[in-house]
A tleap script that builds the chain and sets N, CA, C and O, in Angstrom:
source leaprc.protein.ff14SB
mol = sequence {
  NMET HIE GLU SER ARG GLN SER PRO SER GLY
  ALA GLY VAL VAL LEU ARG LYS LEU MET PRO
  PRO PRO ALA LEU CYS GLY PHE LEU LEU LEU
  LEU ALA LEU VAL PHE VAL VAL SER TYR ALA
  ALA GLY SER ALA ALA GLY PRO VAL ALA PRO
  GLY MET HIE GLY THR SER ASP SER THR ASP
  GLY GLY GLY THR GLY GLY THR GLY GLY GLY
  ASP MET GLY ASP MET ASP MET ARG GLY GLY
  GLY CHIE
}
set mol.1.N position { 0.801 -1.168 -0.010 }
set mol.1.CA position { 0.035 0.044 0.032 }
set mol.1.C position { 0.889 1.254 -0.023 }
set mol.1.O position { 1.910 1.371 0.654 }
set mol.2.N position { 0.458 2.128 -0.825 }
set mol.2.CA position { 1.307 3.339 -0.866 }
set mol.2.C position { 0.488 4.491 -0.411 }
set mol.2.O position { -0.509 4.838 -1.045 }
set mol.3.N position { 0.883 5.100 0.681 }
set mol.3.CA position { 0.230 6.263 1.228 }
set mol.3.C position { 0.763 7.545 0.716 }
set mol.3.O position { 1.968 7.773 0.812 }
set mol.4.N position { 0.005 8.344 0.214 }
set mol.4.CA position { 0.571 9.568 -0.211 }
set mol.4.C position { 0.496 10.656 0.902 }
set mol.4.O position { -0.575 10.892 1.461 }
set mol.5.N position { 1.516 11.244 1.183 }
set mol.5.CA position { 1.464 12.290 2.284 }
set mol.5.C position { 1.625 13.785 1.614 }
set mol.5.O position { 2.509 14.029 0.792 }
set mol.6.N position { 0.789 14.632 2.006 }
set mol.6.CA position { 0.874 15.898 1.515 }
set mol.6.C position { 1.765 16.717 2.420 }
set mol.6.O position { 1.755 16.586 3.644 }
set mol.7.N position { 2.554 17.588 1.753 }
set mol.7.CA position { 3.375 18.426 2.572 }
set mol.7.C position { 2.560 19.565 3.108 }
set mol.7.O position { 1.670 19.995 2.375 }
set mol.8.N position { 2.742 20.122 4.302 }
set mol.8.CA position { 1.960 21.177 4.877 }
set mol.8.C position { 2.047 22.339 4.001 }
set mol.8.O position { 3.069 22.620 3.376 }
set mol.9.N position { 0.904 23.050 3.960 }
set mol.9.CA position { 0.946 24.288 3.169 }
set mol.9.C position { 1.919 25.375 3.761 }
set mol.9.O position { 2.157 25.417 4.968 }
set mol.10.N position { 2.441 26.208 2.900 }
set mol.10.CA position { 3.374 27.207 3.344 }
set mol.10.C position { 2.878 28.088 4.355 }
set mol.10.O position { 3.629 28.425 5.271 }
set mol.11.N position { 1.617 28.528 4.292 }
set mol.11.CA position { 1.091 29.421 5.350 }
set mol.11.C position { 0.887 28.769 6.671 }
set mol.11.O position { 1.144 29.402 7.696 }
set mol.12.N position { 0.444 27.551 6.720 }
set mol.12.CA position { 0.485 26.762 7.965 }
set mol.12.C position { 1.776 26.590 8.674 }
set mol.12.O position { 1.866 26.691 9.898 }
set mol.13.N position { 2.777 26.328 7.886 }
set mol.13.CA position { 4.061 26.136 8.448 }
set mol.13.C position { 4.697 27.483 8.961 }
set mol.13.O position { 5.334 27.499 10.014 }
set mol.14.N position { 4.523 28.549 8.240 }
set mol.14.CA position { 4.894 29.935 8.748 }
set mol.14.C position { 4.185 30.282 10.039 }
set mol.14.O position { 4.796 30.710 11.019 }
set mol.15.N position { 2.836 30.078 10.010 }
set mol.15.CA position { 2.079 30.480 11.216 }
set mol.15.C position { 2.373 29.605 12.416 }
set mol.15.O position { 2.347 30.105 13.541 }
set mol.16.N position { 2.645 28.350 12.238 }
set mol.16.CA position { 3.135 27.398 13.280 }
set mol.16.C position { 4.412 27.884 13.948 }
set mol.16.O position { 4.579 27.862 15.167 }
set mol.17.N position { 5.382 28.364 12.983 }
set mol.17.CA position { 6.598 28.692 13.573 }
set mol.17.C position { 6.541 30.084 14.259 }
set mol.17.O position { 7.389 30.392 15.096 }
set mol.18.N position { 5.600 30.870 13.923 }
set mol.18.CA position { 5.522 32.218 14.587 }
set mol.18.C position { 4.732 32.169 15.960 }
set mol.18.O position { 4.873 33.031 16.828 }
set mol.19.N position { 3.953 31.162 16.065 }
set mol.19.CA position { 3.258 31.000 17.320 }
set mol.19.C position { 4.103 30.377 18.452 }
set mol.19.O position { 4.886 29.463 18.192 }
set mol.20.N position { 3.958 30.850 19.687 }
set mol.20.CA position { 4.746 30.280 20.811 }
set mol.20.C position { 4.207 28.889 21.067 }
set mol.20.O position { 3.080 28.572 20.687 }
set mol.21.N position { 5.026 28.044 21.722 }
set mol.21.CA position { 4.621 26.695 21.939 }
set mol.21.C position { 3.305 26.731 23.033 }
set mol.21.O position { 3.220 27.630 23.870 }
set mol.22.N position { 2.427 25.786 22.935 }
set mol.22.CA position { 1.284 25.886 23.738 }
set mol.22.C position { 1.545 25.813 25.252 }
set mol.22.O position { 0.783 26.374 26.039 }
set mol.23.N position { 2.632 25.114 25.661 }
set mol.23.CA position { 3.006 25.038 27.005 }
set mol.23.C position { 3.475 26.495 27.508 }
set mol.23.O position { 3.164 26.863 28.641 }
set mol.24.N position { 4.145 27.227 26.745 }
set mol.24.CA position { 4.476 28.632 27.062 }
set mol.24.C position { 3.093 29.545 27.314 }
set mol.24.O position { 2.927 30.300 28.273 }
set mol.25.N position { 2.237 29.325 26.340 }
set mol.25.CA position { 1.003 30.073 26.363 }
set mol.25.C position { 0.293 29.707 27.700 }
set mol.25.O position { -0.115 30.589 28.456 }
set mol.26.N position { 0.161 28.411 27.962 }
set mol.26.CA position { -0.432 27.949 29.213 }
set mol.26.C position { 0.232 28.481 30.489 }
set mol.26.O position { -0.447 28.922 31.416 }
set mol.27.N position { 1.531 28.433 30.518 }
set mol.27.CA position { 2.312 28.982 31.692 }
set mol.27.C position { 2.092 30.461 31.803 }
set mol.27.O position { 1.826 30.925 32.912 }
set mol.28.N position { 2.178 31.241 30.759 }
set mol.28.CA position { 1.863 32.636 30.817 }
set mol.28.C position { 0.418 32.943 31.322 }
set mol.28.O position { 0.179 33.898 32.060 }
set mol.29.N position { -0.479 32.115 30.899 }
set mol.29.CA position { -1.856 32.377 31.295 }
set mol.29.C position { -2.066 31.972 32.776 }
set mol.29.O position { -2.838 32.630 33.474 }
set mol.30.N position { -1.422 30.942 33.253 }
set mol.30.CA position { -1.463 30.611 34.753 }
set mol.30.C position { -0.747 31.722 35.481 }
set mol.30.O position { -1.254 32.163 36.512 }
set mol.31.N position { 0.355 32.194 35.042 }
set mol.31.CA position { 1.071 33.302 35.760 }
set mol.31.C position { 0.133 34.540 35.809 }
set mol.31.O position { 0.055 35.160 36.870 }
set mol.32.N position { -0.517 34.900 34.827 }
set mol.32.CA position { -1.371 36.007 34.808 }
set mol.32.C position { -2.601 35.720 35.800 }
set mol.32.O position { -3.070 36.632 36.482 }
set mol.33.N position { -3.053 34.537 35.844 }
set mol.33.CA position { -4.158 34.264 36.749 }
set mol.33.C position { -3.592 34.286 38.239 }
set mol.33.O position { -4.291 34.859 39.075 }
set mol.34.N position { -2.586 33.810 38.581 }
set mol.34.CA position { -2.001 33.890 39.844 }
set mol.34.C position { -1.826 35.332 40.303 }
set mol.34.O position { -2.131 35.672 41.446 }
set mol.35.N position { -1.363 36.124 39.454 }
set mol.35.CA position { -1.158 37.520 39.717 }
set mol.35.C position { -2.489 38.211 40.023 }
set mol.35.O position { -2.582 38.937 41.012 }
set mol.36.N position { -3.478 38.012 39.230 }
set mol.36.CA position { -4.840 38.660 39.404 }
set mol.36.C position { -5.360 38.145 40.669 }
set mol.36.O position { -5.885 38.965 41.422 }
set mol.37.N position { -5.293 36.798 41.059 }
set mol.37.CA position { -5.864 36.337 42.293 }
set mol.37.C position { -5.156 37.006 43.554 }
set mol.37.O position { -5.776 37.439 44.526 }
set mol.38.N position { -3.822 37.030 43.408 }
set mol.38.CA position { -2.988 37.511 44.549 }
set mol.38.C position { -3.310 39.058 44.738 }
set mol.38.O position { -3.456 39.570 45.848 }
set mol.39.N position { -3.398 39.682 43.643 }
set mol.39.CA position { -3.724 41.168 43.723 }
set mol.39.C position { -5.056 41.357 44.292 }
set mol.39.O position { -5.227 42.250 45.121 }
set mol.40.N position { -6.115 40.521 43.886 }
set mol.40.CA position { -7.531 40.680 44.516 }
set mol.40.C position { -7.436 40.413 45.985 }
set mol.40.O position { -8.080 41.123 46.757 }
set mol.41.N position { -6.634 39.385 46.455 }
set mol.41.CA position { -6.591 38.927 47.804 }
set mol.41.C position { -5.935 40.034 48.604 }
set mol.41.O position { -6.363 40.307 49.725 }
set mol.42.N position { -4.894 40.691 48.061 }
set mol.42.CA position { -4.210 41.844 48.748 }
set mol.42.C position { -5.060 43.002 48.829 }
set mol.42.O position { -5.044 43.734 49.819 }
set mol.43.N position { -5.853 43.214 47.765 }
set mol.43.CA position { -6.829 44.399 47.866 }
set mol.43.C position { -7.936 44.187 48.876 }
set mol.43.O position { -8.385 45.121 49.541 }
set mol.44.N position { -8.389 42.881 48.984 }
set mol.44.CA position { -9.342 42.629 49.988 }
set mol.44.C position { -9.038 42.605 51.311 }
set mol.44.O position { -9.891 42.829 52.170 }
set mol.45.N position { -7.709 42.311 51.598 }
set mol.45.CA position { -7.138 42.146 52.910 }
set mol.45.C position { -6.850 43.605 53.481 }
set mol.45.O position { -6.918 43.882 54.679 }
set mol.46.N position { -6.534 44.461 52.513 }
set mol.46.CA position { -6.009 45.927 53.043 }
set mol.46.C position { -4.627 45.887 53.388 }
set mol.46.O position { -3.896 44.944 53.087 }
set mol.47.N position { -4.228 46.981 54.067 }
set mol.47.CA position { -2.790 47.060 54.486 }
set mol.47.C position { -2.567 46.235 55.611 }
set mol.47.O position { -3.409 46.142 56.505 }
set mol.48.N position { -1.461 45.614 55.628 }
set mol.48.CA position { -1.038 44.722 56.573 }
set mol.48.C position { -0.785 45.472 57.964 }
set mol.48.O position { -1.304 45.144 59.031 }
set mol.49.N position { 0.055 46.481 57.778 }
set mol.49.CA position { 0.357 47.374 58.931 }
set mol.49.C position { -0.092 48.767 58.571 }
set mol.49.O position { 0.601 49.502 57.868 }
set mol.50.N position { -1.276 49.124 59.069 }
set mol.50.CA position { -1.955 50.379 58.732 }
set mol.50.C position { -1.023 51.684 59.036 }
set mol.50.O position { -1.191 52.747 58.438 }
set mol.51.N position { -0.171 51.516 59.885 }
set mol.51.CA position { 0.657 52.816 60.307 }
set mol.51.C position { 1.870 52.860 59.394 }
set mol.51.O position { 2.646 53.803 59.541 }
set mol.52.N position { 2.137 51.869 58.392 }
set mol.52.CA position { 3.215 51.976 57.478 }
set mol.52.C position { 2.814 52.222 56.118 }
set mol.52.O position { 2.817 51.303 55.299 }
set mol.53.N position { 2.470 53.397 55.815 }
set mol.53.CA position { 2.055 53.760 54.389 }
set mol.53.C position { 2.985 54.944 54.079 }
set mol.53.O position { 3.370 55.748 54.929 }
set mol.54.N position { 3.301 54.969 52.800 }
set mol.54.CA position { 4.346 55.929 52.317 }
set mol.54.C position { 3.796 57.308 52.014 }
set mol.54.O position { 3.570 57.642 50.851 }
set mol.55.N position { 3.583 58.095 53.019 }
set mol.55.CA position { 2.996 59.432 52.850 }
set mol.55.C position { 4.337 60.433 53.225 }
set mol.55.O position { 5.207 60.113 54.036 }
set mol.56.N position { 4.312 61.474 52.598 }
set mol.56.CA position { 5.507 62.369 52.841 }
set mol.56.C position { 5.297 63.348 53.944 }
set mol.56.O position { 6.114 64.242 54.159 }
set mol.57.N position { 4.134 63.179 54.696 }
set mol.57.CA position { 3.924 64.156 55.709 }
set mol.57.C position { 4.325 63.618 57.114 }
set mol.57.O position { 3.780 64.065 58.123 }
set mol.58.N position { 5.258 62.682 57.168 }
set mol.58.CA position { 5.700 62.050 58.311 }
set mol.58.C position { 6.691 63.067 58.961 }
set mol.58.O position { 7.279 63.918 58.293 }
set mol.59.N position { 6.842 62.914 60.368 }
set mol.59.CA position { 7.623 63.974 61.064 }
set mol.59.C position { 9.101 63.727 60.893 }
set mol.59.O position { 9.840 64.679 61.146 }
set mol.60.N position { 9.650 62.575 60.495 }
set mol.60.CA position { 11.090 62.440 60.205 }
set mol.60.C position { 11.583 62.743 58.872 }
set mol.60.O position { 12.776 62.649 58.583 }
set mol.61.N position { 10.606 63.136 57.992 }
set mol.61.CA position { 10.979 63.500 56.578 }
set mol.61.C position { 11.426 62.461 55.853 }
set mol.61.O position { 11.925 62.727 54.759 }
set mol.62.N position { 11.355 61.146 56.263 }
set mol.62.CA position { 11.875 60.122 55.380 }
set mol.62.C position { 10.869 59.756 54.299 }
set mol.62.O position { 11.261 59.274 53.236 }
set mol.63.N position { 9.662 59.961 54.530 }
set mol.63.CA position { 8.697 59.656 53.354 }
set mol.63.C position { 8.340 58.249 53.270 }
set mol.63.O position { 7.485 57.956 52.434 }
set mol.64.N position { 8.841 57.324 53.988 }
set mol.64.CA position { 8.676 55.913 53.982 }
set mol.64.C position { 7.668 55.490 54.993 }
set mol.64.O position { 7.147 54.384 54.849 }
set mol.65.N position { 7.314 56.289 56.059 }
set mol.65.CA position { 6.534 55.902 56.938 }
set mol.65.C position { 7.135 55.048 58.107 }
set mol.65.O position { 6.487 54.764 59.115 }
set mol.66.N position { 8.352 54.687 57.898 }
set mol.66.CA position { 9.211 54.055 58.886 }
set mol.66.C position { 9.982 54.928 59.844 }
set mol.66.O position { 9.541 55.998 60.265 }
set mol.67.N position { 11.157 54.419 60.169 }
set mol.67.CA position { 11.812 55.328 61.171 }
set mol.67.C position { 12.694 56.257 60.464 }
set mol.67.O position { 13.144 57.224 61.079 }
set mol.68.N position { 12.996 56.056 59.204 }
set mol.68.CA position { 13.827 56.920 58.469 }
set mol.68.C position { 15.262 56.934 58.759 }
set mol.68.O position { 16.055 57.625 58.120 }
set mol.69.N position { 15.610 56.116 59.787 }
set mol.69.CA position { 17.085 56.165 60.167 }
set mol.69.C position { 17.395 57.134 61.225 }
set mol.69.O position { 18.445 56.989 61.850 }
set mol.70.N position { 16.558 58.164 61.513 }
set mol.70.CA position { 16.841 59.071 62.518 }
set mol.70.C position { 16.599 58.633 63.880 }
set mol.70.O position { 17.410 58.886 64.770 }
set mol.71.N position { 15.488 57.966 64.098 }
set mol.71.CA position { 15.109 57.534 65.379 }
set mol.71.C position { 15.528 56.008 65.677 }
set mol.71.O position { 14.939 55.074 65.133 }
set mol.72.N position { 16.436 55.853 66.452 }
set mol.72.CA position { 17.013 54.445 66.673 }
set mol.72.C position { 16.400 53.864 67.900 }
set mol.72.O position { 16.700 52.722 68.247 }
set mol.73.N position { 15.550 54.598 68.581 }
set mol.73.CA position { 14.888 53.898 69.799 }
set mol.73.C position { 15.914 53.816 70.893 }
set mol.73.O position { 16.664 54.735 71.221 }
set mol.74.N position { 15.861 52.543 71.452 }
set mol.74.CA position { 16.757 52.276 72.570 }
set mol.74.C position { 18.094 51.642 72.015 }
set mol.74.O position { 18.874 51.147 72.829 }
set mol.75.N position { 18.349 51.635 70.873 }
set mol.75.CA position { 19.517 50.878 70.246 }
set mol.75.C position { 20.784 51.745 70.599 }
set mol.75.O position { 20.826 52.945 70.325 }
set mol.76.N position { 21.793 51.091 71.207 }
set mol.76.CA position { 22.988 51.724 71.591 }
set mol.76.C position { 23.944 51.711 70.552 }
set mol.76.O position { 24.518 50.649 70.311 }
set mol.77.N position { 24.225 52.808 69.849 }
set mol.77.CA position { 25.140 52.744 68.640 }
set mol.77.C position { 26.642 53.261 68.995 }
set mol.77.O position { 27.409 53.588 68.089 }
set mol.78.N position { 27.024 53.318 70.386 }
set mol.78.CA position { 28.165 53.867 70.769 }
set mol.78.C position { 29.305 52.813 70.548 }
set mol.78.O position { 30.471 53.199 70.632 }
set mol.79.N position { 29.055 51.644 70.299 }
set mol.79.CA position { 30.006 50.560 70.052 }
set mol.79.C position { 30.855 50.113 71.305 }
set mol.79.O position { 31.703 49.232 71.167 }
set mol.80.N position { 30.651 50.668 72.428 }
set mol.80.CA position { 31.353 50.276 73.582 }
set mol.80.C position { 30.734 49.162 74.330 }
set mol.80.O position { 29.891 48.433 73.807 }
set mol.81.N position { 31.174 49.011 75.640 }
set mol.81.CA position { 30.560 47.913 76.329 }
set mol.81.C position { 29.229 48.259 76.932 }
set mol.81.O position { 28.598 49.202 76.454 }
set mol.82.N position { 28.753 47.570 77.943 }
set mol.82.CA position { 27.417 47.669 78.420 }
set mol.82.C position { 27.491 48.676 79.680 }
set mol.82.O position { 26.469 48.958 80.306 }
savepdb mol mol.pdb
quit
């Protein structure tokens, strides 16, 4: 028995070579889905530490809402003994 095989058409071959592999498309779709779900969960949960938002009206002038490096609290930076 002789089976005749047709060679794929030129447009189909070019289109297949330009398309990314299906596994890559699936991975990117899954990555986008995970990002959307995590963003929605973060928006629903709100800020984790409400006092730590990046406003520029803080008293230390750091603009990060943190200590800004100026206020070290009880930390002894003299390097000496106790």
